[in-house]
PDB file of C-alpha atoms in Angstrom:
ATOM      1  CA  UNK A 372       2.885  83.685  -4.543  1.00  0.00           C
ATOM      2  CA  UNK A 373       2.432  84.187  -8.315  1.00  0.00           C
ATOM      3  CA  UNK A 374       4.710  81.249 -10.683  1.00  0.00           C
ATOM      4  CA  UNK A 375       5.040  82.768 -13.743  1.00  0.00           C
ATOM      5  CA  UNK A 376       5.602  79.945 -17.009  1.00  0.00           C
ATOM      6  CA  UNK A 377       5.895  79.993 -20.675  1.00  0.00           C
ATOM      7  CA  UNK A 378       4.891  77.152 -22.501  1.00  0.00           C
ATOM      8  CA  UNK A 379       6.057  76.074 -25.805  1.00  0.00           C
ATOM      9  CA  UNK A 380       3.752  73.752 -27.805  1.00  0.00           C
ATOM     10  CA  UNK A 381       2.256  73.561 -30.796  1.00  0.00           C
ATOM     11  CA  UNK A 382      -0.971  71.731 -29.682  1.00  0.00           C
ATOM     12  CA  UNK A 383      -2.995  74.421 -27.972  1.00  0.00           C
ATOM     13  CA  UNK A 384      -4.979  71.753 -26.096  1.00  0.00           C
ATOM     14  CA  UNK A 385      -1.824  70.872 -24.820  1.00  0.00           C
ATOM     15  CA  UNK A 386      -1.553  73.610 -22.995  1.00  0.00           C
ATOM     16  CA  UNK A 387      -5.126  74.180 -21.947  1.00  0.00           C
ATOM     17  CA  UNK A 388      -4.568  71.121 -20.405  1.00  0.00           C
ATOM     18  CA  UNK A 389      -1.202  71.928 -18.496  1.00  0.00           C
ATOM     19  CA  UNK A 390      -2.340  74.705 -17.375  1.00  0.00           C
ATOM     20  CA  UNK A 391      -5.605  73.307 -15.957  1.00  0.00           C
ATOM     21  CA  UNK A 392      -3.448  70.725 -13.955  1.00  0.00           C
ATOM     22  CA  UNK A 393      -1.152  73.410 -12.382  1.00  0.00           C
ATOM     23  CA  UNK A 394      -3.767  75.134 -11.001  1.00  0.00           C
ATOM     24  CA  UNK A 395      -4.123  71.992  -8.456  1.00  0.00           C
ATOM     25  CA  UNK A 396      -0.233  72.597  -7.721  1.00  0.00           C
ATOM     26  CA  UNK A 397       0.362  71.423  -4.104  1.00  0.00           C
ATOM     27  CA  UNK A 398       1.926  74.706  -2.739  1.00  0.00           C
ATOM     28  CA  UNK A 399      -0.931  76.905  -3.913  1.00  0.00           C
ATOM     29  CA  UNK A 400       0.787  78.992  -6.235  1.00  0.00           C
ATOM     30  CA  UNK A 401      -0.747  80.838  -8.621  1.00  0.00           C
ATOM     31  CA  UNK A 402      -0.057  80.482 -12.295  1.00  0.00           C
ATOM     32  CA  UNK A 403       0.395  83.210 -14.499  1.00  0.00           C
ATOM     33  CA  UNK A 404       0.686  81.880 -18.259  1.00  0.00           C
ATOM     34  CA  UNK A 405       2.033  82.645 -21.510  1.00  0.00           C
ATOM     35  CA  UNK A 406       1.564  80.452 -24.696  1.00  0.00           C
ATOM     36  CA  UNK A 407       3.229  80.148 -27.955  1.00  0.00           C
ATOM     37  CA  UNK A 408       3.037  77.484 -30.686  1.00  0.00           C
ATOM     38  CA  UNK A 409       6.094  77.543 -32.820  1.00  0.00           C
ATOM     39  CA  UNK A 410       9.645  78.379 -32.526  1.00  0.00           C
ATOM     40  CA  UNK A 411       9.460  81.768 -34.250  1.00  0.00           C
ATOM     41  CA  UNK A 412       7.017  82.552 -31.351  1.00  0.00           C
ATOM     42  CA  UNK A 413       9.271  81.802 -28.727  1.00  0.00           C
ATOM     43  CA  UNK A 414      11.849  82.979 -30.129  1.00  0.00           C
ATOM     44  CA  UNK A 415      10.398  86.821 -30.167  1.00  0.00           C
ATOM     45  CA  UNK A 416       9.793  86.163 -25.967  1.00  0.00           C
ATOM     46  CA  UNK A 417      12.684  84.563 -24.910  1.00  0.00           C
ATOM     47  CA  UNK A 418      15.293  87.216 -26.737  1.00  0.00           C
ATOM     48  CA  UNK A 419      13.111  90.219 -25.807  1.00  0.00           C
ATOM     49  CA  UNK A 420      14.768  91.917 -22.208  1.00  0.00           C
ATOM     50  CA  UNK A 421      11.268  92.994 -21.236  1.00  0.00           C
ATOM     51  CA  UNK A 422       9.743  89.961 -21.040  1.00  0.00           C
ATOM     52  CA  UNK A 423      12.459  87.069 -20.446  1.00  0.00           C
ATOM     53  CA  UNK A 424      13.546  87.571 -17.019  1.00  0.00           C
ATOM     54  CA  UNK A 425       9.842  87.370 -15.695  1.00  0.00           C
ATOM     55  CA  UNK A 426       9.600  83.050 -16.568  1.00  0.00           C
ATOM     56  CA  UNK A 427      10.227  81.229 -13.600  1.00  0.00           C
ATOM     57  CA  UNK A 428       9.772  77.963 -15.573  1.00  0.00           C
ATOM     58  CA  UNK A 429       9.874  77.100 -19.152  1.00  0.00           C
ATOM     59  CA  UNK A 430       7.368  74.229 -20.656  1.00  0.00           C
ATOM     60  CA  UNK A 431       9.068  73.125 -24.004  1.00  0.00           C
ATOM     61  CA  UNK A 432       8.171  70.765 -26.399  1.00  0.00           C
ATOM     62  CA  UNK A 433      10.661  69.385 -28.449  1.00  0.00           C
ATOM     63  CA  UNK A 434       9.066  68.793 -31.868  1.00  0.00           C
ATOM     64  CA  UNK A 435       7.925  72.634 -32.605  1.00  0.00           C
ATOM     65  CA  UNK A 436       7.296  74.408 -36.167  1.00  0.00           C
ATOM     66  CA  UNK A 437      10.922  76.083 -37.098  1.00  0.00           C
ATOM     67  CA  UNK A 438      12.042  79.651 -36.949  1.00  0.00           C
ATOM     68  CA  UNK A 439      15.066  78.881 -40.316  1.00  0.00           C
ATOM     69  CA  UNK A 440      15.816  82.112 -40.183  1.00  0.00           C
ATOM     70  CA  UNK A 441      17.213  82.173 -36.720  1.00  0.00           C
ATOM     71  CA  UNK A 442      18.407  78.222 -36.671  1.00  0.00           C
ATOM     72  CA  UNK A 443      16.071  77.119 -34.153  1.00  0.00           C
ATOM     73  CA  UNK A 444      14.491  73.830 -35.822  1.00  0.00           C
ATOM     74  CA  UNK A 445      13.343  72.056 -32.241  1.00  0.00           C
ATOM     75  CA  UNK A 446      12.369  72.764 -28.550  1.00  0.00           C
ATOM     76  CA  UNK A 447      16.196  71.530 -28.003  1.00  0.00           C
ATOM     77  CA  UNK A 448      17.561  74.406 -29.751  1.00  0.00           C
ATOM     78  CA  UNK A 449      15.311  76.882 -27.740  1.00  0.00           C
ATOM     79  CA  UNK A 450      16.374  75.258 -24.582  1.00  0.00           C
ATOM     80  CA  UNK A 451      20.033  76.789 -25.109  1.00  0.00           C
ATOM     81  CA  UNK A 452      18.731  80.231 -26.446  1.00  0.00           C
ATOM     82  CA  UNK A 453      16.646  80.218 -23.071  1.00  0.00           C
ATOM     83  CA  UNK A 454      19.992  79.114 -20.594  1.00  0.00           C
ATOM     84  CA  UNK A 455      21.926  82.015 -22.594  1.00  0.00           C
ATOM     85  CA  UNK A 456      19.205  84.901 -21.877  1.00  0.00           C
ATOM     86  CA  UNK A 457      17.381  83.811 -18.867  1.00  0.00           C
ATOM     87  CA  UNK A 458      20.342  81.390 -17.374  1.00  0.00           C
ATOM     88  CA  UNK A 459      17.438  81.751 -14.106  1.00  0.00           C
ATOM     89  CA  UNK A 460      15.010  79.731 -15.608  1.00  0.00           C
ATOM     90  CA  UNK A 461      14.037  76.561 -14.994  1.00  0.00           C
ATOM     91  CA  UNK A 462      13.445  74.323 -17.823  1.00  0.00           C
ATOM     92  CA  UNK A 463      10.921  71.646 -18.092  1.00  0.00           C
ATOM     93  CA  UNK A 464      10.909  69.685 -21.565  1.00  0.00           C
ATOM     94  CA  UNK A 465       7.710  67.317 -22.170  1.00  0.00           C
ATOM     95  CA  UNK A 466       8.364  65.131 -25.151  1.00  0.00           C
ATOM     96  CA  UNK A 467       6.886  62.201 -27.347  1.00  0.00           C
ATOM     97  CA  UNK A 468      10.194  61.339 -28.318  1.00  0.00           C
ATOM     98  CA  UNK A 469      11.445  57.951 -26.193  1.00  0.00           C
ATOM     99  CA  UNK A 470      14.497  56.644 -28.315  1.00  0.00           C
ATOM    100  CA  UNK A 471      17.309  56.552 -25.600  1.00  0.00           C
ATOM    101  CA  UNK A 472      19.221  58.497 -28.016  1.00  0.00           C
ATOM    102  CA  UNK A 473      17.364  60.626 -28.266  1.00  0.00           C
ATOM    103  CA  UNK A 474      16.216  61.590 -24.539  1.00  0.00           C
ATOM    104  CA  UNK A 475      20.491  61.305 -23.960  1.00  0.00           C
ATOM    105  CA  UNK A 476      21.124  63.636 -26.428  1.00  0.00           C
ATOM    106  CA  UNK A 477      18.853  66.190 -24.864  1.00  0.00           C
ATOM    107  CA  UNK A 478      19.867  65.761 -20.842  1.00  0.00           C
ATOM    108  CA  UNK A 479      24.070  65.743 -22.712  1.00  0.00           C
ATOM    109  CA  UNK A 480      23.216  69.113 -24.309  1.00  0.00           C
ATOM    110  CA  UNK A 481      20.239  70.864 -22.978  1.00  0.00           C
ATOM    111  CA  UNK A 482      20.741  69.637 -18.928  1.00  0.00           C
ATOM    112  CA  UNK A 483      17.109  70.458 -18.405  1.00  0.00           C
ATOM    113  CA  UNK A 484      15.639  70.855 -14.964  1.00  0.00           C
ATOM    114  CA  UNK A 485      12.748  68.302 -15.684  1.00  0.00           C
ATOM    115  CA  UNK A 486      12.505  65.980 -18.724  1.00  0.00           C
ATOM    116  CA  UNK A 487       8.750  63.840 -19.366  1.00  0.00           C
ATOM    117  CA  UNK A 488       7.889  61.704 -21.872  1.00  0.00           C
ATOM    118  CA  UNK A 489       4.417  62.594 -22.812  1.00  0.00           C
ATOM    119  CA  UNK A 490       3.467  58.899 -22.858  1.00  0.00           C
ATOM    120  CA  UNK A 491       4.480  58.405 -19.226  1.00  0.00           C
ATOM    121  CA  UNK A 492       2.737  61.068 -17.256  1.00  0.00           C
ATOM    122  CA  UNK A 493      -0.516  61.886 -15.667  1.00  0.00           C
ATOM    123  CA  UNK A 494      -1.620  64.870 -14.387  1.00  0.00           C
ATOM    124  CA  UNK A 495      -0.508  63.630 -10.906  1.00  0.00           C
ATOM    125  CA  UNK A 496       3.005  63.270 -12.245  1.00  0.00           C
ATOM    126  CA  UNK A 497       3.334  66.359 -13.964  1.00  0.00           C
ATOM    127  CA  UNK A 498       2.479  68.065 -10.832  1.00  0.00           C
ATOM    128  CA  UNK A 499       4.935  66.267  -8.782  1.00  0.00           C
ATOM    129  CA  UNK A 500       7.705  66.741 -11.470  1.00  0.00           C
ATOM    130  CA  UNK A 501       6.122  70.882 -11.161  1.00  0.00           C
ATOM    131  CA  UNK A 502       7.035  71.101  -7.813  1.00  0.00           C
ATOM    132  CA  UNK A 503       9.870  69.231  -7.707  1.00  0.00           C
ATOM    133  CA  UNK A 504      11.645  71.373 -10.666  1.00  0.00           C
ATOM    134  CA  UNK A 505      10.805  74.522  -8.720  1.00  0.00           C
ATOM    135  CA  UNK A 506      12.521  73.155  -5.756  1.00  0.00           C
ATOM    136  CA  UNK A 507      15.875  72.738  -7.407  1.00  0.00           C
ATOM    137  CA  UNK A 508      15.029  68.850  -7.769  1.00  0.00           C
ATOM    138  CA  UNK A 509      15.684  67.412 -11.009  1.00  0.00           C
ATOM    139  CA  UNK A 510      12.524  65.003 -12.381  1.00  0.00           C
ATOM    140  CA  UNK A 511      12.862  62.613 -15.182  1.00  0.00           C
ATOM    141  CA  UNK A 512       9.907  60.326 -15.805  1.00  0.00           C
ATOM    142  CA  UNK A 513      10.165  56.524 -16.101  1.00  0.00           C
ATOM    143  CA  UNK A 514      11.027  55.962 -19.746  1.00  0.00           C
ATOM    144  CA  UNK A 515      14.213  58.549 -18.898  1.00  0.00           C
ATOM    145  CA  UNK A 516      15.373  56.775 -16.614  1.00  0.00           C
ATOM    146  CA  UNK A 517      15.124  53.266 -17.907  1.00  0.00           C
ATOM    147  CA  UNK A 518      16.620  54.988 -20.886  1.00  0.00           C
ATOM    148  CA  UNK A 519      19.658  56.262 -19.146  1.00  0.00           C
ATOM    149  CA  UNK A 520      19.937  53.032 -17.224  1.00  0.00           C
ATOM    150  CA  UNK A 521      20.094  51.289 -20.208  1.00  0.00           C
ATOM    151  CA  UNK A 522      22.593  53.447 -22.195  1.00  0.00           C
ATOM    152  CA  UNK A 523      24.477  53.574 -18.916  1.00  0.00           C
ATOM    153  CA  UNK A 524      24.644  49.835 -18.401  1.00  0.00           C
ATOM    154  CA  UNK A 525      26.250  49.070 -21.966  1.00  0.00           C
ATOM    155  CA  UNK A 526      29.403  51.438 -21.165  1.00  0.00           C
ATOM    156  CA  UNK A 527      32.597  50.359 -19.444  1.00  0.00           C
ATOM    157  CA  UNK A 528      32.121  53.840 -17.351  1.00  0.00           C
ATOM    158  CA  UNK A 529      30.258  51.171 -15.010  1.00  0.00           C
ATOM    159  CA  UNK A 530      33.055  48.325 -14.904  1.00  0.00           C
ATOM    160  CA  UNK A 531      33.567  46.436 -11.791  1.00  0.00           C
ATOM    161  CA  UNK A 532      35.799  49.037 -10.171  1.00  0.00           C
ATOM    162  CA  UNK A 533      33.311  52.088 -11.159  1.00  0.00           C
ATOM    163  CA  UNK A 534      30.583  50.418  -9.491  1.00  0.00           C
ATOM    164  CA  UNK A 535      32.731  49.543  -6.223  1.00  0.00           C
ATOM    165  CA  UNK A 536      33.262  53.308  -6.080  1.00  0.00           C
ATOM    166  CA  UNK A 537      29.988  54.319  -6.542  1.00  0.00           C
ATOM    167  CA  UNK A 538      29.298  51.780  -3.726  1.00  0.00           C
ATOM    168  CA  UNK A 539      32.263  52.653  -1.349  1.00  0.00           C
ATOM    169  CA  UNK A 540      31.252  56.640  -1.687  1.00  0.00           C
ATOM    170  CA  UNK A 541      27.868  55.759  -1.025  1.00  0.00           C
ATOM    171  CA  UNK A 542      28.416  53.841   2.150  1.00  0.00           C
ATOM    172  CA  UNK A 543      30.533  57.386   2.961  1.00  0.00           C
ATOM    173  CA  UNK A 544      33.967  56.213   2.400  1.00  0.00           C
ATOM    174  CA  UNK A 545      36.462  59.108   1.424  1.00  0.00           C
ATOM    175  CA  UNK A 546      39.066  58.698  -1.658  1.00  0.00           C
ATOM    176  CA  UNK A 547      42.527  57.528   0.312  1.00  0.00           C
ATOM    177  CA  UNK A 548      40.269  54.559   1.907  1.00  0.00           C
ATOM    178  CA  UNK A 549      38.803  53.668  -1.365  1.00  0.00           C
ATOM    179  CA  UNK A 550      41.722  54.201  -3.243  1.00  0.00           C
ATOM    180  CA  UNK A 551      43.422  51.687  -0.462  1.00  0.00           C
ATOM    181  CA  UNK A 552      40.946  49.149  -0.642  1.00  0.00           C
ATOM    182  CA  UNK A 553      40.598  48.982  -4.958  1.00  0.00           C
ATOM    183  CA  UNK A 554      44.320  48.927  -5.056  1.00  0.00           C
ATOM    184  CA  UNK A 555      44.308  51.993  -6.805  1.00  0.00           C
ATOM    185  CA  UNK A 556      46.191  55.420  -6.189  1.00  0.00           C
ATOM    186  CA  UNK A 557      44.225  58.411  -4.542  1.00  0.00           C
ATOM    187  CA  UNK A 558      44.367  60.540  -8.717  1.00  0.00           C
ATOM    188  CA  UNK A 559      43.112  56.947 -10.205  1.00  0.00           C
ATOM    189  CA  UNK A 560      40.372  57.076  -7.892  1.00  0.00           C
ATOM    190  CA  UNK A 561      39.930  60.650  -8.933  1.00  0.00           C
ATOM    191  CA  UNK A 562      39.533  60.463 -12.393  1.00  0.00           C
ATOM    192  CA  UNK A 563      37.552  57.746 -12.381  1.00  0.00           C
ATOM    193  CA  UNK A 564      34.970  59.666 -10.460  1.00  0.00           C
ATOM    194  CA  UNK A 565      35.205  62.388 -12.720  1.00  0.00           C
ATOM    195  CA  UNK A 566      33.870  60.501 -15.813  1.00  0.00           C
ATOM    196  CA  UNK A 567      31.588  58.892 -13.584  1.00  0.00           C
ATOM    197  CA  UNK A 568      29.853  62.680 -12.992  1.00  0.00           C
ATOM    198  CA  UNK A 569      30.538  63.340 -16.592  1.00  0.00           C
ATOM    199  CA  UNK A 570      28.049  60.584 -18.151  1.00  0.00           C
ATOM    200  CA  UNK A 571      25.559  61.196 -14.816  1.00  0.00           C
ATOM    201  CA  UNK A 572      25.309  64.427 -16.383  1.00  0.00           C
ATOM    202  CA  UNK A 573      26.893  65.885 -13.026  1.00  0.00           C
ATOM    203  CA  UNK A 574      30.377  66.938 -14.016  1.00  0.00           C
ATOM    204  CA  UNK A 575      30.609  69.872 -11.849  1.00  0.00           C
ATOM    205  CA  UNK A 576      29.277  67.861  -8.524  1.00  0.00           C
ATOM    206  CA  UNK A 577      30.068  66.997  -5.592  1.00  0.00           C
ATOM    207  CA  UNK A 578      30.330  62.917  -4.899  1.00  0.00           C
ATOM    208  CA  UNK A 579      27.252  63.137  -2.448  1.00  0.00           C
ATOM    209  CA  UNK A 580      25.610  64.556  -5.864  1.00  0.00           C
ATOM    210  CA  UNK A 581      27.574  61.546  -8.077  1.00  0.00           C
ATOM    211  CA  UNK A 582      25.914  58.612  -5.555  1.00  0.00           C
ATOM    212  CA  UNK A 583      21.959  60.261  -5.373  1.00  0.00           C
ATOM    213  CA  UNK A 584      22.415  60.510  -9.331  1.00  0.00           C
ATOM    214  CA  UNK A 585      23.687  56.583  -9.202  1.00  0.00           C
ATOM    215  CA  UNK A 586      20.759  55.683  -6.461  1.00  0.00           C
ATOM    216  CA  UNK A 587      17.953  57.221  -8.698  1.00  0.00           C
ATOM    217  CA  UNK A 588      19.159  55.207 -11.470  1.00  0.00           C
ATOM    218  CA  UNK A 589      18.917  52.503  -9.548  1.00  0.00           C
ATOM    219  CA  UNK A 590      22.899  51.470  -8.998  1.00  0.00           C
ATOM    220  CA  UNK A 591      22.824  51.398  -5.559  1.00  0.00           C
TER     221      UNK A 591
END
């Protein structure tokens, strides 16, 4: 079976060197490549009908030459333009940017399917995060996740009765029983778990979704 990717960067080592590593790709796929270097670039493959609907996976970098005339300054911005013509896609952003505000800003807007800090990974993990991105299994490297922990850990979304949730639906308890224990009524309960799935980046998800999202972080 043939993976088809395009790869954003601007360092064309970079990409020599991704695409040397994915040829060792656990399942045996075989990878069928196309390179650009700059926003303008990407910009011509992702809005062209002929080509778009053929990526099966997107590498983006996040710092990328412009394309001004089109308002696409960063890998970010190309992440939406790829979700609005190729919605199919998964998308895979490698980055050398680790300011937690930075990595939250781009899982709050962009959602990607796979999110590295170039710093972090090997070519072991980049394979891992490869085929776990394919496989409908979000990957964020360490520095993400300590990131979002962090961020995470200075909001009241995790107060004492947030976590107990968390807790309560991961030990399989069901709303009424929860709400009965906490004190609380059954919508309390309920809107409390929906800003929970809002800042785990999960707002449309179920609560088995809401407590692997908490147990990755490490909450539970």
């Amino acid at each position: 079976m043939s993976i088809k990717i395009l790869m954003v960067e601007d360092h064309p080592l970079q990409i020599e060197g991704y695409k040397s590593i994915l040829q060792y790709n656990v399942d045996g796929f075989e990878i069928e490549t196309t390179a650009c270097n700059n926003c303008e670039e990407a910009y011509s493959i992702i809005s062209n009908p002929k080509s778009h609907l053929n990526f099966d996976i997107v590498f983006l970098d996040r710092s990328l030459p412009p394309y001004p005339d089109k308002k696409i300054f960063t890998g970010e911005d190309l992440a939406l333009l790829i979700k609005k013509f190729s919605p199919k896609s998964k998308i895979m952003m490698l980055t050398s940017h680790a300011e937690a505000f930075v990595i939250y800003d781009l899982i709050k807007k962009v959602h990607p399917d796979g999110l590295l800090i170039k710093s972090d990974f090997d070519g072991d993990e980049l394979l891992v995060a490869f085929s776990s991105v394919l496989k409908g299994i979000t990957y964020y490297s360490q520095t993400v996740k300590d990131s979002i922990k962090e961020l995470l850990s200075r909001e009241n979304y995790l107060d004492t009765i947030n976590r107990q949730i968390i807790v309560q639906l991961g030990q399989g308890f069901k709303n009424k029983t929860i709400a009965s224990q906490l004190n609380l009524s059954d919508s309390a309960v309920e809107k409390r778990k929906s800003k929970l799935k809002d800042f785990f980046f999960i707002s449309k998800g179920t609560d088995e979704e809401l407590v692997n999202e908490a147990r990755k972080m490490g909450f539970i």
